[in-house]
PDB file of C-alpha atoms in Angstrom:
ATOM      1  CA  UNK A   1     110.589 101.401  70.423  1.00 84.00           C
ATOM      2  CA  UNK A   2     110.431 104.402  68.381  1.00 87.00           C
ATOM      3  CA  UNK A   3     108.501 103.992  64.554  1.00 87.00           C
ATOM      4  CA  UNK A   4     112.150 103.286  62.160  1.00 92.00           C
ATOM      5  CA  UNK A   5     113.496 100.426  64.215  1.00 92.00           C
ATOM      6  CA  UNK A   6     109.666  98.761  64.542  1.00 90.00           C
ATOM      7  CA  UNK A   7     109.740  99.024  61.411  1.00 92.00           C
ATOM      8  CA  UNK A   8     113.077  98.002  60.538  1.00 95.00           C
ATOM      9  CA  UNK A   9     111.917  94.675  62.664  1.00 94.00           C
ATOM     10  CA  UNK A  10     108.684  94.333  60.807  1.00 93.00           C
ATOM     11  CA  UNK A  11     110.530  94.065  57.815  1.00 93.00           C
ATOM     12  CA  UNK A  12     113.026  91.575  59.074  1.00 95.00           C
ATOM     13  CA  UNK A  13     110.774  89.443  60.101  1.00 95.00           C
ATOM     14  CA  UNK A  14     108.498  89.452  57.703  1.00 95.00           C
ATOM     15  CA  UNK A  15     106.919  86.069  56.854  1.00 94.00           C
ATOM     16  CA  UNK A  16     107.847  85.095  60.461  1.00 95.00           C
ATOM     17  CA  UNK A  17     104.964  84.292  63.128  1.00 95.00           C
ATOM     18  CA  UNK A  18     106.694  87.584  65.583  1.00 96.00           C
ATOM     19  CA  UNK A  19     106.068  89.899  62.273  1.00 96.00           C
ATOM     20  CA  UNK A  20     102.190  91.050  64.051  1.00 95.00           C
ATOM     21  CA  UNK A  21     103.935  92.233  67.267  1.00 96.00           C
ATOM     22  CA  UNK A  22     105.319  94.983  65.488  1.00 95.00           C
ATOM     23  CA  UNK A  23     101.895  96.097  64.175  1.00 91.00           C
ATOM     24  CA  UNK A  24      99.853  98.620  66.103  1.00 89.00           C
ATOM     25  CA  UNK A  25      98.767  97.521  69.276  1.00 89.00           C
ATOM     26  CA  UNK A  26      94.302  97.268  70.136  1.00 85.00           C
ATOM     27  CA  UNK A  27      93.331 100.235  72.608  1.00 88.00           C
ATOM     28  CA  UNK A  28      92.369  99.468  75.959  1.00 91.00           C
ATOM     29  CA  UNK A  29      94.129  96.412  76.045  1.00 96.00           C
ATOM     30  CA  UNK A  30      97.225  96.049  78.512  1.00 98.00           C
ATOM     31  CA  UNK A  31      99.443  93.459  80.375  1.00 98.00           C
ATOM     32  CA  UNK A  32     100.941  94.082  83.448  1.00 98.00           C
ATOM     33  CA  UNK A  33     103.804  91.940  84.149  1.00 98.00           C
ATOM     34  CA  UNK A  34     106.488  91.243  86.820  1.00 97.00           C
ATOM     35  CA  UNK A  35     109.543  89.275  86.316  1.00 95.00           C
ATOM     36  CA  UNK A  36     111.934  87.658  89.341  1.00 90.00           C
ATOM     37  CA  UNK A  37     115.443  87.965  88.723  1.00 90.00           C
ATOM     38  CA  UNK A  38     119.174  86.470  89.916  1.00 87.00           C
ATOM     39  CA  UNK A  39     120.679  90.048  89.894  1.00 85.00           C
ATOM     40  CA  UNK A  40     119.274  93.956  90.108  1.00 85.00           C
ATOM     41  CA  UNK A  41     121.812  94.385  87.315  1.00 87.00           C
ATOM     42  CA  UNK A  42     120.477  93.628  84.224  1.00 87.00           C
ATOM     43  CA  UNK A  43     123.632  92.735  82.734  1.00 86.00           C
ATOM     44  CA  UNK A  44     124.126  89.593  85.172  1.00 86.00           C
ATOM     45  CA  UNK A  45     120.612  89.025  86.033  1.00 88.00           C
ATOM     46  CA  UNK A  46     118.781  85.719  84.831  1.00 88.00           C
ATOM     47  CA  UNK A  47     114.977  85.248  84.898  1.00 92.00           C
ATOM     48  CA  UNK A  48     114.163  82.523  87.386  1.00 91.00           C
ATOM     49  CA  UNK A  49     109.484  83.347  87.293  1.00 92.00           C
ATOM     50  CA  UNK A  50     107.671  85.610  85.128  1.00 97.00           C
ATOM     51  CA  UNK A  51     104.062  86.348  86.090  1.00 97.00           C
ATOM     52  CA  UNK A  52     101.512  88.484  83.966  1.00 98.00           C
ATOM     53  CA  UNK A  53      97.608  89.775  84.192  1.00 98.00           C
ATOM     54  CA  UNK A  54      95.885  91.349  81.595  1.00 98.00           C
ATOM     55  CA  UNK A  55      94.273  94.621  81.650  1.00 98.00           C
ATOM     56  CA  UNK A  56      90.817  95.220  79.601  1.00 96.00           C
ATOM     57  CA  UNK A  57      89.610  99.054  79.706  1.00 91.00           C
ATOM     58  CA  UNK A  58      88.964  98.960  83.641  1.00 93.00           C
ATOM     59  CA  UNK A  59      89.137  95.304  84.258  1.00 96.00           C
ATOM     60  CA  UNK A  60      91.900  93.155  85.198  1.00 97.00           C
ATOM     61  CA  UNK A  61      91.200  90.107  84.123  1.00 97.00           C
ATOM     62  CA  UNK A  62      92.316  87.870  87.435  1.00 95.00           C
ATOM     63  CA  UNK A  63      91.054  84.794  86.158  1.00 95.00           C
ATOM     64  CA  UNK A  64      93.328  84.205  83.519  1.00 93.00           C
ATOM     65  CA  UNK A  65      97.218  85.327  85.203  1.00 97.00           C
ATOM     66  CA  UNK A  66      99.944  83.954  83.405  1.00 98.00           C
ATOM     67  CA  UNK A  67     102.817  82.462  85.280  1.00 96.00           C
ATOM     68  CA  UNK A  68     105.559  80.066  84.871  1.00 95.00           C
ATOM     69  CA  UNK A  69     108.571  79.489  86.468  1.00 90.00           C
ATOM     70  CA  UNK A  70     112.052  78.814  84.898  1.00 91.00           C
ATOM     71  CA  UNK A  71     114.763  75.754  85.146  1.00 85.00           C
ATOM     72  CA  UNK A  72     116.920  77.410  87.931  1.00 76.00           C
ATOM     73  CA  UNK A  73     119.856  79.536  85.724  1.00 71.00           C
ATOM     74  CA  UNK A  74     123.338  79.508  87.160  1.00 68.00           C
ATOM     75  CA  UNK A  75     123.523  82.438  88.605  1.00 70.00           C
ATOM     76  CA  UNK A  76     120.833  81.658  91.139  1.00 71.00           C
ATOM     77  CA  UNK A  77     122.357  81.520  94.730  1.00 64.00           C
ATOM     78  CA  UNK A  78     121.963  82.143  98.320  1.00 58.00           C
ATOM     79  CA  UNK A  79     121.552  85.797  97.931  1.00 62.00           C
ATOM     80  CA  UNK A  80     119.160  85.870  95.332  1.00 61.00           C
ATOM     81  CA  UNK A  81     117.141  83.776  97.061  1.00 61.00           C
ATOM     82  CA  UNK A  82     116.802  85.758  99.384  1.00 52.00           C
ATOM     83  CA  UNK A  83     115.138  88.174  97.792  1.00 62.00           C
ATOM     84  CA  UNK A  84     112.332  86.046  95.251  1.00 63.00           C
ATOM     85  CA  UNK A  85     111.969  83.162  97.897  1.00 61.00           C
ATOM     86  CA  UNK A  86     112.774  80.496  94.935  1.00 65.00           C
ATOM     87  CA  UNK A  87     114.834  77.657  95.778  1.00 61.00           C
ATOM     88  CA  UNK A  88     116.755  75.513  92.913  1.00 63.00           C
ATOM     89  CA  UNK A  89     114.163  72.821  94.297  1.00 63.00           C
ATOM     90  CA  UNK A  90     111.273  75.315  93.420  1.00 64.00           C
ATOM     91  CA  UNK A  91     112.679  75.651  90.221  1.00 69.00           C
ATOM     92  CA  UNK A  92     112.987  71.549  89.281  1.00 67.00           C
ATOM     93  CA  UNK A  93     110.421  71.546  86.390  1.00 83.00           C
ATOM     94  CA  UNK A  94     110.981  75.104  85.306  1.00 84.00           C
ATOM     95  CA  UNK A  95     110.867  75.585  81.453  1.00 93.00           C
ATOM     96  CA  UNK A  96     113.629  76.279  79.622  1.00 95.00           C
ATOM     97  CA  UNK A  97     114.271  79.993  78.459  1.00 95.00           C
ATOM     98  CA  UNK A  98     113.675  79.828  75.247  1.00 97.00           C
ATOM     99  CA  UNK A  99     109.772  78.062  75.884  1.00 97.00           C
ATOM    100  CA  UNK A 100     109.428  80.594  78.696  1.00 97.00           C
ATOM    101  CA  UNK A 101     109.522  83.187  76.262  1.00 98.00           C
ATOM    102  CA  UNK A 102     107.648  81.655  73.325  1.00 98.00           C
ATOM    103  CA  UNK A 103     104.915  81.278  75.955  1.00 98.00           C
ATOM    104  CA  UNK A 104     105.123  84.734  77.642  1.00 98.00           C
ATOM    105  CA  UNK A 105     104.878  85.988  73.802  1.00 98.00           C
ATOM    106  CA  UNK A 106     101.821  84.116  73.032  1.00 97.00           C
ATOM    107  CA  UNK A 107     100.044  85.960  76.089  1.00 98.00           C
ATOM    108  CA  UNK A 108     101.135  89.140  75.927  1.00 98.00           C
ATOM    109  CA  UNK A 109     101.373  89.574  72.015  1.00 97.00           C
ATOM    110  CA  UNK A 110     102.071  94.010  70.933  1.00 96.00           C
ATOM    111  CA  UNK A 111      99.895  95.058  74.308  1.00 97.00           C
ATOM    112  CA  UNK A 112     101.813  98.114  76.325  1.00 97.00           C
ATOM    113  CA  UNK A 113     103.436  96.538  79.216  1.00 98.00           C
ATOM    114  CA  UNK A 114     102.377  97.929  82.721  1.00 98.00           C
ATOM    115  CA  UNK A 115     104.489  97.538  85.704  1.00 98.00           C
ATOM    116  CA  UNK A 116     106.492  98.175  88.813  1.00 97.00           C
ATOM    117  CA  UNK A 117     109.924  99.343  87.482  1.00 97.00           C
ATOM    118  CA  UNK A 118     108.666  98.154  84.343  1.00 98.00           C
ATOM    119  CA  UNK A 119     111.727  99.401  82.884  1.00 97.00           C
ATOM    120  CA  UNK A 120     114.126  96.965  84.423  1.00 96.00           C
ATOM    121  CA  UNK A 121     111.816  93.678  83.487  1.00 97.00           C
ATOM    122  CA  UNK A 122     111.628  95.058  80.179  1.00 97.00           C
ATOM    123  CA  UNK A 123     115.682  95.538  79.550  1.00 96.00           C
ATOM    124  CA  UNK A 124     115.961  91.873  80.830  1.00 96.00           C
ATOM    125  CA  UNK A 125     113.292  90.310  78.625  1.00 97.00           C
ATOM    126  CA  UNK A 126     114.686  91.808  75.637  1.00 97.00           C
ATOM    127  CA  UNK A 127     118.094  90.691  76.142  1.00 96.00           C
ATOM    128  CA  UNK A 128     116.990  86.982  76.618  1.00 96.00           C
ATOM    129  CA  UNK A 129     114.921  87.928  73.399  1.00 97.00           C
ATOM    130  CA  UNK A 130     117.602  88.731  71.137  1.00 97.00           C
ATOM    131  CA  UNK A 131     119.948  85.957  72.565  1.00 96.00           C
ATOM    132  CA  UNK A 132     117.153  82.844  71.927  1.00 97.00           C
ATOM    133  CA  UNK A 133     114.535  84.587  69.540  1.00 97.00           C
ATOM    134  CA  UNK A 134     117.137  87.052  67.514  1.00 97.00           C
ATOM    135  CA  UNK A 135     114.919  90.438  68.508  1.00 97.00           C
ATOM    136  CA  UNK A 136     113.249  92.830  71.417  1.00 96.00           C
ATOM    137  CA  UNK A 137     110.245  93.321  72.454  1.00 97.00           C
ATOM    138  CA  UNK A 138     108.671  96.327  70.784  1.00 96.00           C
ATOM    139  CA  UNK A 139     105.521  96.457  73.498  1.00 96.00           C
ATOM    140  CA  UNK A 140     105.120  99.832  74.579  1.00 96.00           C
ATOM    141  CA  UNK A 141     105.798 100.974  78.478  1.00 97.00           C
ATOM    142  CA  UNK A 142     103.745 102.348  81.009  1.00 98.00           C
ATOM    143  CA  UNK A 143     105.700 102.548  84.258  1.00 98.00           C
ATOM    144  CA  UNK A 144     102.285 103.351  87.673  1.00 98.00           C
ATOM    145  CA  UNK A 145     104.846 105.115  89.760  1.00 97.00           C
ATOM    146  CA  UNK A 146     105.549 107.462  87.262  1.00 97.00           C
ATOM    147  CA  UNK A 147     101.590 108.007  86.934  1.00 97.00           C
ATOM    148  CA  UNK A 148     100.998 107.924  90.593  1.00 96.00           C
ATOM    149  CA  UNK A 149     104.183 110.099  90.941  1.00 94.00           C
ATOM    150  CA  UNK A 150     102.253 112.887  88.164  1.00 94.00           C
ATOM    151  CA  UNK A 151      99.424 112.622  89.818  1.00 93.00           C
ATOM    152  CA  UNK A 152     100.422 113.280  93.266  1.00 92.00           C
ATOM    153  CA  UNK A 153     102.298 116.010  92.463  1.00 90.00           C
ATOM    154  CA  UNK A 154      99.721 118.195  90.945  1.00 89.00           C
ATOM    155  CA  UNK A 155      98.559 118.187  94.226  1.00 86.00           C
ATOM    156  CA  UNK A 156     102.101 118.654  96.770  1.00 85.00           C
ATOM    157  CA  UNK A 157     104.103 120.116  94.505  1.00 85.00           C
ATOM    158  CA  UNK A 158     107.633 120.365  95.958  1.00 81.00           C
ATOM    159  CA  UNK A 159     107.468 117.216  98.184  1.00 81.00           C
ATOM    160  CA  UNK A 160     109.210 113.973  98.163  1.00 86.00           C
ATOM    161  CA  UNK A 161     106.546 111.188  97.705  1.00 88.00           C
ATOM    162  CA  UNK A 162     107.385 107.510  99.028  1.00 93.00           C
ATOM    163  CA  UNK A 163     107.090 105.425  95.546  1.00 95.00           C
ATOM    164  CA  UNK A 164     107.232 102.217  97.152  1.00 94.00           C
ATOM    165  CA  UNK A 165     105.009  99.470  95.698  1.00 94.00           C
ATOM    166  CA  UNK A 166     103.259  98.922  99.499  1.00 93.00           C
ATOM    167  CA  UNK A 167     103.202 102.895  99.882  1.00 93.00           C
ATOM    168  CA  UNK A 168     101.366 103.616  96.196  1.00 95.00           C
ATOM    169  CA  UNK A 169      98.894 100.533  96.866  1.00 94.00           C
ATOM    170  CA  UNK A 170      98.067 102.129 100.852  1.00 93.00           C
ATOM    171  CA  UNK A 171      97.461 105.393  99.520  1.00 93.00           C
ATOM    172  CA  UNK A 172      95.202 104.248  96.529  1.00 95.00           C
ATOM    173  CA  UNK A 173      93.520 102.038  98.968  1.00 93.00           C
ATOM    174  CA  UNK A 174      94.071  99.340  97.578  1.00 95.00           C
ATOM    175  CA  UNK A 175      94.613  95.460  99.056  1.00 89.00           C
ATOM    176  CA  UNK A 176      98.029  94.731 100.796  1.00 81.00           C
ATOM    177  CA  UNK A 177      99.941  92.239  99.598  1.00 77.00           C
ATOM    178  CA  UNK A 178     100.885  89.529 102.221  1.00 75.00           C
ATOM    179  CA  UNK A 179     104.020  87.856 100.415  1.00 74.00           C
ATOM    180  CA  UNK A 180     106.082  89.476  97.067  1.00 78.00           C
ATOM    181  CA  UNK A 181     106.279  87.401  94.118  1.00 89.00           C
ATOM    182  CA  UNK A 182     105.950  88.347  90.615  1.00 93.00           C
ATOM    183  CA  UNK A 183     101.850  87.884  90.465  1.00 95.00           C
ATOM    184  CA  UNK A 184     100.977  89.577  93.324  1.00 94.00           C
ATOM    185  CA  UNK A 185     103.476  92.216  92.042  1.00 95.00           C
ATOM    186  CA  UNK A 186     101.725  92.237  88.257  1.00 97.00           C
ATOM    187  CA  UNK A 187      98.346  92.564  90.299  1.00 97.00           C
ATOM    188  CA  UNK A 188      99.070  95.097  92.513  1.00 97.00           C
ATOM    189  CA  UNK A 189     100.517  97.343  88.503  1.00 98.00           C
ATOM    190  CA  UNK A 190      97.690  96.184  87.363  1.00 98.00           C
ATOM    191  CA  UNK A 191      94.852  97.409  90.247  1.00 97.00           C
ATOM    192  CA  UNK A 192      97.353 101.005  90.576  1.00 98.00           C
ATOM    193  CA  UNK A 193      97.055 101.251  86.791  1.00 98.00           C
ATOM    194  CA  UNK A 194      93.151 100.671  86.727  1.00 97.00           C
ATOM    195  CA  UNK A 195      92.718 103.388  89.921  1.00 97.00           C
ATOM    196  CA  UNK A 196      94.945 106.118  88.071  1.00 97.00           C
ATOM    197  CA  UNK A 197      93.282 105.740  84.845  1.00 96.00           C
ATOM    198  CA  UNK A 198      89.482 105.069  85.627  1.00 94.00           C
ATOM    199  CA  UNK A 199      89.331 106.495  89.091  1.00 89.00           C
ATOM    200  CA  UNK A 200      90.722 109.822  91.675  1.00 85.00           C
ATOM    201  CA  UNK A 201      93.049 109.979  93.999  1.00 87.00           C
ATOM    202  CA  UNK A 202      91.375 109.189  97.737  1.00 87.00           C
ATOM    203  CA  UNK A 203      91.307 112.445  99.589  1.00 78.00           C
ATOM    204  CA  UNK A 204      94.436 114.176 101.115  1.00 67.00           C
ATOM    205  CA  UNK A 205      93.696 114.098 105.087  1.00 62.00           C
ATOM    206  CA  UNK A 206      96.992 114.607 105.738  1.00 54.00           C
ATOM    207  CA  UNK A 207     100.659 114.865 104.039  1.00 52.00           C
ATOM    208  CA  UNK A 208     101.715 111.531 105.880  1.00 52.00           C
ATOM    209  CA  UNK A 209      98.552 109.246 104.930  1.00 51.00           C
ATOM    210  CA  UNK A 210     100.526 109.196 101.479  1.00 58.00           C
ATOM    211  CA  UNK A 211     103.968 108.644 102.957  1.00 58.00           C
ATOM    212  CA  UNK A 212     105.155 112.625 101.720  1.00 57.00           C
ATOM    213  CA  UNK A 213     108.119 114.921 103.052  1.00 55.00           C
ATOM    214  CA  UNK A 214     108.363 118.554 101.918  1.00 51.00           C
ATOM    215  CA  UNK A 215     111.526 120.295 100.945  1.00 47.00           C
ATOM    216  CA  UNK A 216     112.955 123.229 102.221  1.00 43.00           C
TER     217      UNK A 216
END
């Protein structure tokens, strides 16, 4: 969110208890965050979990994750399923949307975001947002395959570089996960974050150890 329309929203909602995440966000302070979905397309897509960890200068704090599950939306079916693993029985005693917010809000305050696709969890948060709170989120975005992605190629320029979540975290040496689901995902941004920013890239032994193909 560029400086006119934070603005603009500070002034809005002035007097209001959002007004402070429009205000200049602490250094060294992140979340990373992962959201599980109905749909890939944001347009249909409904949140069914949200899952969050913050990030303190080079520590992830792992002892105090945020997650919460939602009351299963209506667009949740077999295919969806499918992919998050959350069954309308999963989601029984899943909070409304407009609490699930409120409380995501409360944890996350005006830190940057970090994330996997970051993009995509952000563009659905802020629609559910404006529909129950009446604005977006203004938190800053920091997307780790874009930094791993920078990173890597200072070193193979010219060469297409496997961006997968699993292939980022086995390069980086970092642990596998054994199941998806929006934590582990927000753990795994948040430990690929910590490496790029505090830390080197392992060693190169070889152009497949980091999952790489070079063009012609």
């Amino acid at each position: 969110m560029n400086w006119l329309l934070r603005n603009y929203w500070s002034y809005k909602l002035e007097g209001s208890a959002y007004q402070y995440l429009f205000t200049t966000p602490a250094k060294q302070e992140f979340v990373s965050l992962d959201c599980e979905t109905t749909s890939l397309d944001p347009e249909r897509a409904e949140l069914v979990s949200i899952a969050a960890v913050r990030v303190n200068d080079n520590r992830v704090l792992l002892s105090q994750p945020f997650e919460i599950r939602l009351a299963a939306p209506h667009s949740l079916d077999s295919t969806s399923i499918k992919i998050h693993q959350l069954r309308h029985q999963d989601l029984h005693d899943g909070l409304n949307e407009k609490e699930a917010l409120k409380q995501l809000i409360a944890f996350i305050g005006n830190r940057p975001l970090v994330g996997y696709h970051i993009r995509y969890d952000k563009k659905i948060l802020d629609i559910a947002c404006r529909k129950q709170l009446g604005f977006p989120l203004p938190n800053p975005l920091i997307e780790v395959s874009q930094l791993y992605q920078e990173q890597l190629e200072k070193l193979l320029p010219n060469a297409y570089i496997d961006l997968s979540l699993d292939a980022i975290c086995r390069h980086l040496e970092l642990p596998q996960q054994e199941k998806h689901d929006a934590l582990q995902d927000a753990i795994a941004a948040a430990l690929i974050f910590v490496r790029l920013t505090h830390g080197d890239l392992p060693p190169l032994k070889s152009p497949d150890a980091v999952d790489v193909h070079y063009s012609t």
